Short mmCIF file of C-alpha atoms in Angstrom, two decimals:
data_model
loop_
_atom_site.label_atom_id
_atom_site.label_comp_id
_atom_site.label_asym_id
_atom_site.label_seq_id
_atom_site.Cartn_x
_atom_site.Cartn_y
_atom_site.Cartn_z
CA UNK U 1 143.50 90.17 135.97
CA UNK U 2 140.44 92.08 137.22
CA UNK U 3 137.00 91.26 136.97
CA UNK U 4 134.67 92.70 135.03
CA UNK U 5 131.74 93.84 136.58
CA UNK U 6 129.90 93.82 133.71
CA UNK U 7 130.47 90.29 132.92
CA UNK U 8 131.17 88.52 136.40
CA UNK U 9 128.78 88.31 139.15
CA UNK U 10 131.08 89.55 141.77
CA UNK U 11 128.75 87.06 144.70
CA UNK U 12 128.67 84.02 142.44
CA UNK U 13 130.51 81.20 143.92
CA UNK U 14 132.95 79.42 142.29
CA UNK U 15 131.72 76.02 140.50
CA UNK U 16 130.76 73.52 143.00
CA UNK U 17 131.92 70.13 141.44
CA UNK U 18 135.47 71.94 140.92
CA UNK U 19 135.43 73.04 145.12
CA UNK U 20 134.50 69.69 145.66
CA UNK U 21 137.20 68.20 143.83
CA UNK U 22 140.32 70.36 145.12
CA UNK U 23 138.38 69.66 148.53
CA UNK U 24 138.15 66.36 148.38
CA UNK U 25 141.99 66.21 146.59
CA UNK U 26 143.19 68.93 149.60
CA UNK U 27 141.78 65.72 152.02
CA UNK U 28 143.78 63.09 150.06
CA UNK U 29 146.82 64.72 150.67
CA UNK U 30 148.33 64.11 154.53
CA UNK U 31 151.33 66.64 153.43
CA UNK U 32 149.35 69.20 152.21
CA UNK U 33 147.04 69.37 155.34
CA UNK U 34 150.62 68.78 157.61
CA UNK U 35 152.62 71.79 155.84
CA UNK U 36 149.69 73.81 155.44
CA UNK U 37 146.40 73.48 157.90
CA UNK U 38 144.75 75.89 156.21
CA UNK U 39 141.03 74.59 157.21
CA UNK U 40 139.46 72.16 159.33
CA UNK U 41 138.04 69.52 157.28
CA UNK U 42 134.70 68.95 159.29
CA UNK U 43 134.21 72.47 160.11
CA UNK U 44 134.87 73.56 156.31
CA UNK U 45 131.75 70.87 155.55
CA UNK U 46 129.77 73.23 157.31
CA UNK U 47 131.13 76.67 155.63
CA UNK U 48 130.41 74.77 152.03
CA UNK U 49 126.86 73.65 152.95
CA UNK U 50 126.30 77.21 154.31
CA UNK U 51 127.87 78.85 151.08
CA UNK U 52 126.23 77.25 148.97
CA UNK U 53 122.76 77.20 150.64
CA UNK U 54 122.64 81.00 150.60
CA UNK U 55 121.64 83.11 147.52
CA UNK U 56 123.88 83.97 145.33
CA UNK U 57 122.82 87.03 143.42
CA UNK U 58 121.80 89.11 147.07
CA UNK U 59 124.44 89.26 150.52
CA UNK U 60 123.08 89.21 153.93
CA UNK U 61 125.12 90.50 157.21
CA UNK U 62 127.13 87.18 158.16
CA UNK U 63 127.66 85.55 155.01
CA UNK U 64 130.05 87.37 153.53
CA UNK U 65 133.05 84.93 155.34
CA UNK U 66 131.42 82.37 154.02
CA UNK U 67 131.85 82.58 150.91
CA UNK U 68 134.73 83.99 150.64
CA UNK U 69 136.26 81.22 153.15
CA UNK U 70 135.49 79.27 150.00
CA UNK U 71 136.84 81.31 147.33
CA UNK U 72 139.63 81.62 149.10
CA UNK U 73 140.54 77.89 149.93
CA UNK U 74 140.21 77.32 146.11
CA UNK U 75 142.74 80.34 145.40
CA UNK U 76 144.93 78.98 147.40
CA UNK U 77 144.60 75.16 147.32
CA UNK U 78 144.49 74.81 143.81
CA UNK U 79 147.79 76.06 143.90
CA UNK U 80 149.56 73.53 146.17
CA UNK U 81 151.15 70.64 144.31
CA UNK U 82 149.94 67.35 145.69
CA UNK U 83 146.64 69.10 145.73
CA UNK U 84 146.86 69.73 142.20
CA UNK U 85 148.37 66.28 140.99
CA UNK U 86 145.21 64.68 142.59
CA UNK U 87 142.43 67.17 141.19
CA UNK U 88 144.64 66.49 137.57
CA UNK U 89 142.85 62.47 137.81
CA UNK U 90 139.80 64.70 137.82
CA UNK U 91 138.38 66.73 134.58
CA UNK U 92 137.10 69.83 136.09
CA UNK U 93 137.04 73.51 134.88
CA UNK U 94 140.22 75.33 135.00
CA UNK U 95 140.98 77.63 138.19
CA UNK U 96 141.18 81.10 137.16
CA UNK U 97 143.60 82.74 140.20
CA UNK U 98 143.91 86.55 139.10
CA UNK U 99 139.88 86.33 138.63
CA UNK U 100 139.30 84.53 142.46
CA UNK U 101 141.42 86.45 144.28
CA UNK U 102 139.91 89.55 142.82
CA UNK U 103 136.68 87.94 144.05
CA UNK U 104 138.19 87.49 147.47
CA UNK U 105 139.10 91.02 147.73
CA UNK U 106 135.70 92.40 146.57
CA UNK U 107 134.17 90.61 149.83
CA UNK U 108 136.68 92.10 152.05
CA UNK U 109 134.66 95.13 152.76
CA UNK U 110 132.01 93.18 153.81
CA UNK U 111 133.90 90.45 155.60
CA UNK U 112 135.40 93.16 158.16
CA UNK U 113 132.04 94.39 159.05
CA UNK U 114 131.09 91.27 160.44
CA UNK U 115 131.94 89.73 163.52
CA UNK U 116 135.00 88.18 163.88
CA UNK U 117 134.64 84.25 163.01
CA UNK U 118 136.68 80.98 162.23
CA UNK U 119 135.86 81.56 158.32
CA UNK U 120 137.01 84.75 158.16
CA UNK U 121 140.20 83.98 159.87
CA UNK U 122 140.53 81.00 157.50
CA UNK U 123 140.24 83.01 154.41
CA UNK U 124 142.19 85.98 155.16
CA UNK U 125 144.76 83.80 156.09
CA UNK U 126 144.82 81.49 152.71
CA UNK U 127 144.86 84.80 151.31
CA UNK U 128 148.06 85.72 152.94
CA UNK U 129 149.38 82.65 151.55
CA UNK U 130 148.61 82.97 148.15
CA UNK U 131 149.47 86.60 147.42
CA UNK U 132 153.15 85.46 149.04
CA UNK U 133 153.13 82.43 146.96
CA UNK U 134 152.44 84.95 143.78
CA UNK U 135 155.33 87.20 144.77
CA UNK U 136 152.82 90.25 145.85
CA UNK U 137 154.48 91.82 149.06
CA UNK U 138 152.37 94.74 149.40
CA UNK U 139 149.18 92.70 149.50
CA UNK U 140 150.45 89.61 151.41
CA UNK U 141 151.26 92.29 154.19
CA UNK U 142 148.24 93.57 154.40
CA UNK U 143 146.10 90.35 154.20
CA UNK U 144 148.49 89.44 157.13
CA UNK U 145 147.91 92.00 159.37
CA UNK U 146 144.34 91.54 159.17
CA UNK U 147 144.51 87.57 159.81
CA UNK U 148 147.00 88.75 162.72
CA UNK U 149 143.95 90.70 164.11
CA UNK U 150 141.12 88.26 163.55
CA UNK U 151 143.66 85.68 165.25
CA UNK U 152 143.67 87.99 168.11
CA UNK U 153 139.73 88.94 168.32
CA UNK U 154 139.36 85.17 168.41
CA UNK U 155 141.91 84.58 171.22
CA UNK U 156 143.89 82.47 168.67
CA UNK U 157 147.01 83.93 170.18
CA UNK U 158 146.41 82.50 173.65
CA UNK U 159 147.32 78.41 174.18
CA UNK U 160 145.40 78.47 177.17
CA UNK U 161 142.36 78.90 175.24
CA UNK U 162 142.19 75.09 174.15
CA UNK U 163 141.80 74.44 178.02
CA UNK U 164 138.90 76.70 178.50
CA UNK U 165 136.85 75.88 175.76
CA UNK U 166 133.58 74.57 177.32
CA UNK U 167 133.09 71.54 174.61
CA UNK U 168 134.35 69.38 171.76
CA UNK U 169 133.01 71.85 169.34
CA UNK U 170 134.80 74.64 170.44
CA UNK U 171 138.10 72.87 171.16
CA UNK U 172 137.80 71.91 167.95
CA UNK U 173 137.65 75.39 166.61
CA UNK U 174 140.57 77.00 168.96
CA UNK U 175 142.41 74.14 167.84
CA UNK U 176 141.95 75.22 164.25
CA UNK U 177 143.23 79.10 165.32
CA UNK U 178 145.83 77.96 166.69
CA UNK U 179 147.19 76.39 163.20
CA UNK U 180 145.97 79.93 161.72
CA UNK U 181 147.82 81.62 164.59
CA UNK U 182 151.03 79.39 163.92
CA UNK U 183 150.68 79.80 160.08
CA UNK U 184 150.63 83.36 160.45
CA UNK U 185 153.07 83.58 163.08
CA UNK U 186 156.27 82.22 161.13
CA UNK U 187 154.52 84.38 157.91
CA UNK U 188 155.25 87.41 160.01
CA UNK U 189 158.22 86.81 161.25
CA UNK U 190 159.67 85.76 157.69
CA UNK U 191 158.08 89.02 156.55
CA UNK U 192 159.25 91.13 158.67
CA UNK U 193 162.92 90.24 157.79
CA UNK U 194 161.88 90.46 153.91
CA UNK U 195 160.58 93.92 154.21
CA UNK U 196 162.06 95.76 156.75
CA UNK U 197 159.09 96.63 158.31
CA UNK U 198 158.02 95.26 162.07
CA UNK U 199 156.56 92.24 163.13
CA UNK U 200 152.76 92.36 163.09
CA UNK U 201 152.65 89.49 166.29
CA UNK U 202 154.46 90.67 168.95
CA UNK U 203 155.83 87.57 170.93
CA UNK U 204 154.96 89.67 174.53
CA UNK U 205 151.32 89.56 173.41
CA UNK U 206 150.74 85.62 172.42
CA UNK U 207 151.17 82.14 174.44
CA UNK U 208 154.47 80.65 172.34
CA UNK U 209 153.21 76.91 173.65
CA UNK U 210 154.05 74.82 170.81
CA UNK U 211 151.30 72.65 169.31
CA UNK U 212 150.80 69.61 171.46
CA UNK U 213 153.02 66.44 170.18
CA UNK U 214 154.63 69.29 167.87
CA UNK U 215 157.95 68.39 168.33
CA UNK U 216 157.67 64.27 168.20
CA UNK U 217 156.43 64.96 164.59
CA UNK U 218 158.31 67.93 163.49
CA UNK U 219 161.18 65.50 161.87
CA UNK U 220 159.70 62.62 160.82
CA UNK U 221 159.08 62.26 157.22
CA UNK U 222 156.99 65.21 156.28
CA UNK U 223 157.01 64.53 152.06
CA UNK U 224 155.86 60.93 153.00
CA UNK U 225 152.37 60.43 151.91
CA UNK U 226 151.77 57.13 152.95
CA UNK U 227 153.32 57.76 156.76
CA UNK U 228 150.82 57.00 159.29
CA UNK U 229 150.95 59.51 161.28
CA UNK U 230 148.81 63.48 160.81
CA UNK U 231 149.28 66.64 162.64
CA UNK U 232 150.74 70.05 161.81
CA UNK U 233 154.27 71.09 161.17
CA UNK U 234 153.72 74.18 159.30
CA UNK U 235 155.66 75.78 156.40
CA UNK U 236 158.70 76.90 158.72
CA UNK U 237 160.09 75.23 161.81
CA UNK U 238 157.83 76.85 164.85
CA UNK U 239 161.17 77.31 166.41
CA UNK U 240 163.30 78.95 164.03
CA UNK U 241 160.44 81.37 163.67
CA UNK U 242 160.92 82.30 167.39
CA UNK U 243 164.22 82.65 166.61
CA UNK U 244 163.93 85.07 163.65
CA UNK U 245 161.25 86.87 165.77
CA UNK U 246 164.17 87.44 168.33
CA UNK U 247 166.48 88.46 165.90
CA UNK U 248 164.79 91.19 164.70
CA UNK U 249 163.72 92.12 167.83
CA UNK U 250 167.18 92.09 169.61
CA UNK U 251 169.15 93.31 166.58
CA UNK U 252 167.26 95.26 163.57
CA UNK U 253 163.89 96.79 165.32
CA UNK U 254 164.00 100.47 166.02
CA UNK U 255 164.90 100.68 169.98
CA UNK U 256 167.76 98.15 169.36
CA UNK U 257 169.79 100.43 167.01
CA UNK U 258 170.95 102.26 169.54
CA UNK U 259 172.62 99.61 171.34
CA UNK U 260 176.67 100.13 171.98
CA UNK U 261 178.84 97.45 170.14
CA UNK U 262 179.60 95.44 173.55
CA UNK U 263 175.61 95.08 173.75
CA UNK U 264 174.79 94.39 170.30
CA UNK U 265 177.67 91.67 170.64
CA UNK U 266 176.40 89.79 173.62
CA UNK U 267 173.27 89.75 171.61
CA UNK U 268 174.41 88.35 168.83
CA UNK U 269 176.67 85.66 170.96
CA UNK U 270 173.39 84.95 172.97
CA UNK U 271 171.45 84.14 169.37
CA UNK U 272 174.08 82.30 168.16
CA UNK U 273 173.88 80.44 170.71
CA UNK U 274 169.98 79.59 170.87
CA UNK U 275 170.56 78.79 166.85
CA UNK U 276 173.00 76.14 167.56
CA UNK U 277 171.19 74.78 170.47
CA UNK U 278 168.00 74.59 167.80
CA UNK U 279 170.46 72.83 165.70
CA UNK U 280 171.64 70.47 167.78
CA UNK U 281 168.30 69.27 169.01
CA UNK U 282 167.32 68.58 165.20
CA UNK U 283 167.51 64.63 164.73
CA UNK U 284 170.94 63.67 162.63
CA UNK U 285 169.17 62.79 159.95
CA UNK U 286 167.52 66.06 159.53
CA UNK U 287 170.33 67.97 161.30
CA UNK U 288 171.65 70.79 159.00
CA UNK U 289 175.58 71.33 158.76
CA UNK U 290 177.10 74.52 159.97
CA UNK U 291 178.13 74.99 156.46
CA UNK U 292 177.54 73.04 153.23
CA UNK U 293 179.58 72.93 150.32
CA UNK U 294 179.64 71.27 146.47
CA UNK U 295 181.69 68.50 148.18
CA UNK U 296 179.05 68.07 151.07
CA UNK U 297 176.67 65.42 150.66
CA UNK U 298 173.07 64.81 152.29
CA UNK U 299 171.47 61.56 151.37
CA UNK U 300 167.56 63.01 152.74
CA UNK U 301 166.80 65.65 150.69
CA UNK U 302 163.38 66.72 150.25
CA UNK U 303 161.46 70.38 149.60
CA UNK U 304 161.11 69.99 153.84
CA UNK U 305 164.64 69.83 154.39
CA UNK U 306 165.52 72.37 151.66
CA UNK U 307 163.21 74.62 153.30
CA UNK U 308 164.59 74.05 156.71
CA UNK U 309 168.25 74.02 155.56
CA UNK U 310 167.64 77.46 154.16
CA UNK U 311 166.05 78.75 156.50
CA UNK U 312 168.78 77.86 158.91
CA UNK U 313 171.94 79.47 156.98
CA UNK U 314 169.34 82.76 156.25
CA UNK U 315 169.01 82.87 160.33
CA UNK U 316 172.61 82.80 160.49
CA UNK U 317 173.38 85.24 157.87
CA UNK U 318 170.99 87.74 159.43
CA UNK U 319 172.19 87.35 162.88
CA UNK U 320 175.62 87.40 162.41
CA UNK U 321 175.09 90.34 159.74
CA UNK U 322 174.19 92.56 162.18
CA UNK U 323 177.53 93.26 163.55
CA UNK U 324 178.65 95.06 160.31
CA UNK U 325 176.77 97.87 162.25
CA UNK U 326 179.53 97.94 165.36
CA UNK U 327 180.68 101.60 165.35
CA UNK U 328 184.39 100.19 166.22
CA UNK U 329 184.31 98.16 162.79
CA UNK U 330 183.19 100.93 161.12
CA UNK U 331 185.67 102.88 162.22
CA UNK U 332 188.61 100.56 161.95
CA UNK U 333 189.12 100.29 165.65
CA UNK U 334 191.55 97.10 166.08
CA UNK U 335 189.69 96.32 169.63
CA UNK U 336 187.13 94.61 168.40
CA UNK U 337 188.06 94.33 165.37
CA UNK U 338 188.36 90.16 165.52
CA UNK U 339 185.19 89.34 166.69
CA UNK U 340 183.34 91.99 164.43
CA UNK U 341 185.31 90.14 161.40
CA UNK U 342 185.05 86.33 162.61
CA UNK U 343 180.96 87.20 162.87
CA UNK U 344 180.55 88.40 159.36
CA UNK U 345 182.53 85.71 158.13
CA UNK U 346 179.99 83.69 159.55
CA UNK U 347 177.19 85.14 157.98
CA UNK U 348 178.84 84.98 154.32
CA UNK U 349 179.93 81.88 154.82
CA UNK U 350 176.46 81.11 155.47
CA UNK U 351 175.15 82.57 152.45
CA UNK U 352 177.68 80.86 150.66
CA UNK U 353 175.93 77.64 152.28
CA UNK U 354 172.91 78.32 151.03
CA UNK U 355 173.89 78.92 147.51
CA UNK U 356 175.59 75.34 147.77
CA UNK U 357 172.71 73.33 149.21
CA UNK U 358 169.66 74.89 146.64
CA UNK U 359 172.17 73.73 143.69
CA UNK U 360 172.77 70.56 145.22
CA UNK U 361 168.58 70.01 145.86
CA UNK U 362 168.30 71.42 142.53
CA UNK U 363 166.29 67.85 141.98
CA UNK U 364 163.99 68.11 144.59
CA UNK U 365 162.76 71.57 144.31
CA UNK U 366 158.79 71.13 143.09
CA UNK U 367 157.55 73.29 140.49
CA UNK U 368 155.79 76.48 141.10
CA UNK U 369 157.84 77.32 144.18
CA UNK U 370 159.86 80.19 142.84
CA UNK U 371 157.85 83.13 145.20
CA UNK U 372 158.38 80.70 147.89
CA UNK U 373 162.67 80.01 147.63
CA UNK U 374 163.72 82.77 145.47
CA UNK U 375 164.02 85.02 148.66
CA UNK U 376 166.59 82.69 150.34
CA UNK U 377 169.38 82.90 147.12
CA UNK U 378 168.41 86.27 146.58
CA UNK U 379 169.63 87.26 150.06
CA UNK U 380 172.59 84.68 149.80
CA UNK U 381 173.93 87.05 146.78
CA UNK U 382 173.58 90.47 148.41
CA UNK U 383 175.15 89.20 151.52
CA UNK U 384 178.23 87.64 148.83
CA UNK U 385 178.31 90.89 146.75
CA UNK U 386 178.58 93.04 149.73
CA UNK U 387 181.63 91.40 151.30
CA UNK U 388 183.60 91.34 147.78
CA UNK U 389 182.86 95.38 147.52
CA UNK U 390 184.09 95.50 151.38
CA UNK U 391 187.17 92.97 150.70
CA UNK U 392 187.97 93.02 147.24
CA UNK U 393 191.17 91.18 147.89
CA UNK U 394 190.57 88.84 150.00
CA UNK U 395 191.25 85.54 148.23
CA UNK U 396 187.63 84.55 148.74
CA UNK U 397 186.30 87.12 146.01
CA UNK U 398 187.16 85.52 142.94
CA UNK U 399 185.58 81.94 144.11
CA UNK U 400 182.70 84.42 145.17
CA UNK U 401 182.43 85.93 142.03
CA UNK U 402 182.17 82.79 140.19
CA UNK U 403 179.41 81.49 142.93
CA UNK U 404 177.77 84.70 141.42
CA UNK U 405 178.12 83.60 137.79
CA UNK U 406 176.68 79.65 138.70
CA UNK U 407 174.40 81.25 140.75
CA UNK U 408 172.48 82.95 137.82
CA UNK U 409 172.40 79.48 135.63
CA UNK U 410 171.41 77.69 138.95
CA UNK U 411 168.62 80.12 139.26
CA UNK U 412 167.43 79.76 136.05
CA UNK U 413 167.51 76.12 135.79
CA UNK U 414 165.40 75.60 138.89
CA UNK U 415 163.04 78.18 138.62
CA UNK U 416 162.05 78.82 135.03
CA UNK U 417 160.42 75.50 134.91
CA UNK U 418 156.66 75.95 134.48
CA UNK U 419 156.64 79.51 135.43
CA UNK U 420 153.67 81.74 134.94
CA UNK U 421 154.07 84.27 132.21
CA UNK U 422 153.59 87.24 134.35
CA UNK U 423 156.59 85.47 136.66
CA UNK U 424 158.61 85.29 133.97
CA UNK U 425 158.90 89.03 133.42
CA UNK U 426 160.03 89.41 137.01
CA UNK U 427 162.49 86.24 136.44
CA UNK U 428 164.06 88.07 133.57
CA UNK U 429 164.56 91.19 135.85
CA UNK U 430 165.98 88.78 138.87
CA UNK U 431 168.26 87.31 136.15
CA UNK U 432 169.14 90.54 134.78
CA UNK U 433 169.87 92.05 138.41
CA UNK U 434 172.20 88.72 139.34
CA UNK U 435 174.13 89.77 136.06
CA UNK U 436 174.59 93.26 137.14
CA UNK U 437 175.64 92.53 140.90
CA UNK U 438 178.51 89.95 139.00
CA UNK U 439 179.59 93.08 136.72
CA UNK U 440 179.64 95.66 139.79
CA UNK U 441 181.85 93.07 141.97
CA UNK U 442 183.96 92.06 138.93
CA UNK U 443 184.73 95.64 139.01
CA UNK U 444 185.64 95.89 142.42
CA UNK U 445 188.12 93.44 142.56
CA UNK U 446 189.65 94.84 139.12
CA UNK U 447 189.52 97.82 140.33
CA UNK U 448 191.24 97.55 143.91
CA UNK U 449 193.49 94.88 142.35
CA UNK U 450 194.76 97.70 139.60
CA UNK U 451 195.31 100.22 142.85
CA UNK U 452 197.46 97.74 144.69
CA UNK U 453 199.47 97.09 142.00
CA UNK U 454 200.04 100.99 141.12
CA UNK U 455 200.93 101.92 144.84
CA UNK U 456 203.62 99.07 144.47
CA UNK U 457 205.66 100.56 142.02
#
């Protein structure tokens, strides 16, 4: 939905009782501010108090961020489910999305003629996260790139920064990039293997130091509420991110597809390898399985370990993927043809994996998520499709086909709940394109099933 110009004051701020309250809710909730440290909460006092003390009908150079620092936070953490439960206790005007993010974009212009600042970088990156979380690709890349580059004007990308800083105030800020520069980091490299497209953070340009006491609080109990214990741990695993980043750097960017089959082997080996050796340092209570099936159990499920399950078998499936592209296996050269096959088993086993373990959490999946996961079984499917059109008779493809069929019902029981209406149109058209990948692979192993048995007789 647009705003009318002729109706909306494109500077007014949104309500200031409602920011309060999703503020004030946003600092209730320790898992919201640990999955997703979008602002700083003293800092964002200030940005409020200077919002708000500032005209609304005229904008001067250097308010711009500002404001939209605010509009943006609301966007996006009004949105975020703890955040919302708590604002619920609270009667307050609704929060019109389409209508505040179209306000966000209107300041844009004005935000990127400014000097770089904290605010900005804040609100371009809650952006990012809220036109992913609404499913819209083209602007989420955009609104990423952007954050990327205020990150980098702001020497967000550089660890060593913290050190430098010359007092509280300003560690306290660099600290605060380098949550935006983390949050946008594992964006990146999740988009990048979404889309296609390259990374917009090159690792060669940034300081990969992980947060300080990072990895003591990684795996504890992220969902808890009442734990003790604050800090960061981001949407994705820091790690697995640096992974991915690799992967598409070693196996799908541009100078890498010209790599010979022995070399785009050992790469895949030595990723394998760094996966596993991620895995293995996960505690066992956290630790995913190499693979997971309906007879599989895992007694800590939670949205954190769904995510980091699936992100797991999706890093597998996309490293071990990439040796479909060996000219040898291509060609039906028997050479390598072992090692080639054993690795895409891998990676469609994995998908299979994934399938498994969403139905299985089908319980713990929150509402309003289905932007978020519906990537992970969407790739599972195409990965499960492909092989059954490239072995039709393996003895694999009928199981496959019918994790194709429970797929579609499992899909549709965990993410129609609550949906938006305009999700629901692209729901339908997910549902409708999981239908026609079963019917195409049904097909295929009719079809090559019909050949065998007329070359037989």
């Amino acid at each position: 939905m647009n705003a009318n110009p002729n109706t909306c004051n494109p500077y007014e701020l949104p309500d200031w009782r409602t920011v309060q309250v999703y503020f004030h809710a946003y600092k209730s909730s320790k898992v919201m501010q640990r999955i997703f440290p979008i602002i700083d909460l003293d800092l964002f006092e200030e940005t409020l108090n200077k919002a708000y003390s500032q005209s609304t009908s005229i904008l001067k150079y250097g308010q711009a961020s500002a404001r939209v620092c605010v509009i943006a936070f609301l966007t996006f953490a009004s949105r975020l489910p703890h955040v919302k439960t708590i604002a619920s206790a609270t009667t307050t005007a609704p929060v019109d999305h389409d209508l505040l993010a179209t306000k966000a974009q209107f300041f844009m212009p004005q935000v990127l003629q400014e000097t770089a600042s904290l605010d900005a970088a804040q609100a371009v990156t809650m952006m990012t996260l809220f036109e992913l979380s609404s499913g819209n690709m083209r602007a989420t890349n955009y609104y990423a790139a952007i954050a990327a580059r205020l990150i980098f004007m702001l020497g967000g990308n550089l660890f060593s920064g913290l050190a430098t800083a010359r007092d509280a105030r300003s560690q306290q800020k660099h600290a605060q990039l380098r949550n935006l520069f983390w949050i946008c980091y594992t964006i990146d490299k999740d988009l990048a293997l979404r889309t296609g497209q390259p990374p917009t953070i090159t690792d060669e340009n940034c300081e990969l130091t992980l947060p300080p006491g990072y990895l003591d609080r990684a795996f504890l109990d992220v969902d808890d509420e009442e734990a003790p214990w604050s800090g960061a741990v981001f949407p994705f695993d820091l790690r697995l991110s640096m992974i991915k980043a690799r992967a598409h750097r070693e196996l799908y960017s541009v100078s890498c597809l010209q790599k010979s089959d022995a070399e785009l082997l050992k790469s895949i080996r030595e990723l394998d390898d760094a996966l596993e050796e991620w895995r293995l340092s996960v505690p066992p209570k956290w630790r995913p399985t190499m693979s997971f099936s309906s007879e599989t159990s895992d007694p800590n499920m939670g949205m954190n370990t769904v995510m980091l399950r699936l992100n797991y078998h999706l890093c597998m499936t996309i490293i071990h993927q990439a040796s479909g592209r060996c000219k040898a296996w291509m060609q039906g050269q028997s050479g390598m043809m072992d090692g080639v096959s054993s690795s895409m088993a891998l990676s469609v086993e994995a998908s299979r994996s994934s399938l498994c373990y969403l139905e299985a959490a089908e319980h713990v999946v929150v509402d309003g998520v289905f932007w978020t996961l519906i990537f992970y079984p969407m790739s599972a499917l195409l990965t499960i499709f492909c092989n059954i059109l490239q072995n039709p008779l393996d003895p694999h493809s009928r199981e496959d086909l019918g994790r194709l069929n429970v797929a579609t019902v499992m899909i549709e029981r965990i993410f129609s709940r609550k949906l938006h209406e305009s999700e629901l149109v692209h729901f339908k058209m997910v549902a409708d394109f999981i239908v026609e990948l079963k019917r195409l692979a049904e097909c295929a192993i009719d079809k090559a099933w019909a050949e065998q048995r007329a070359a037989s007789h």
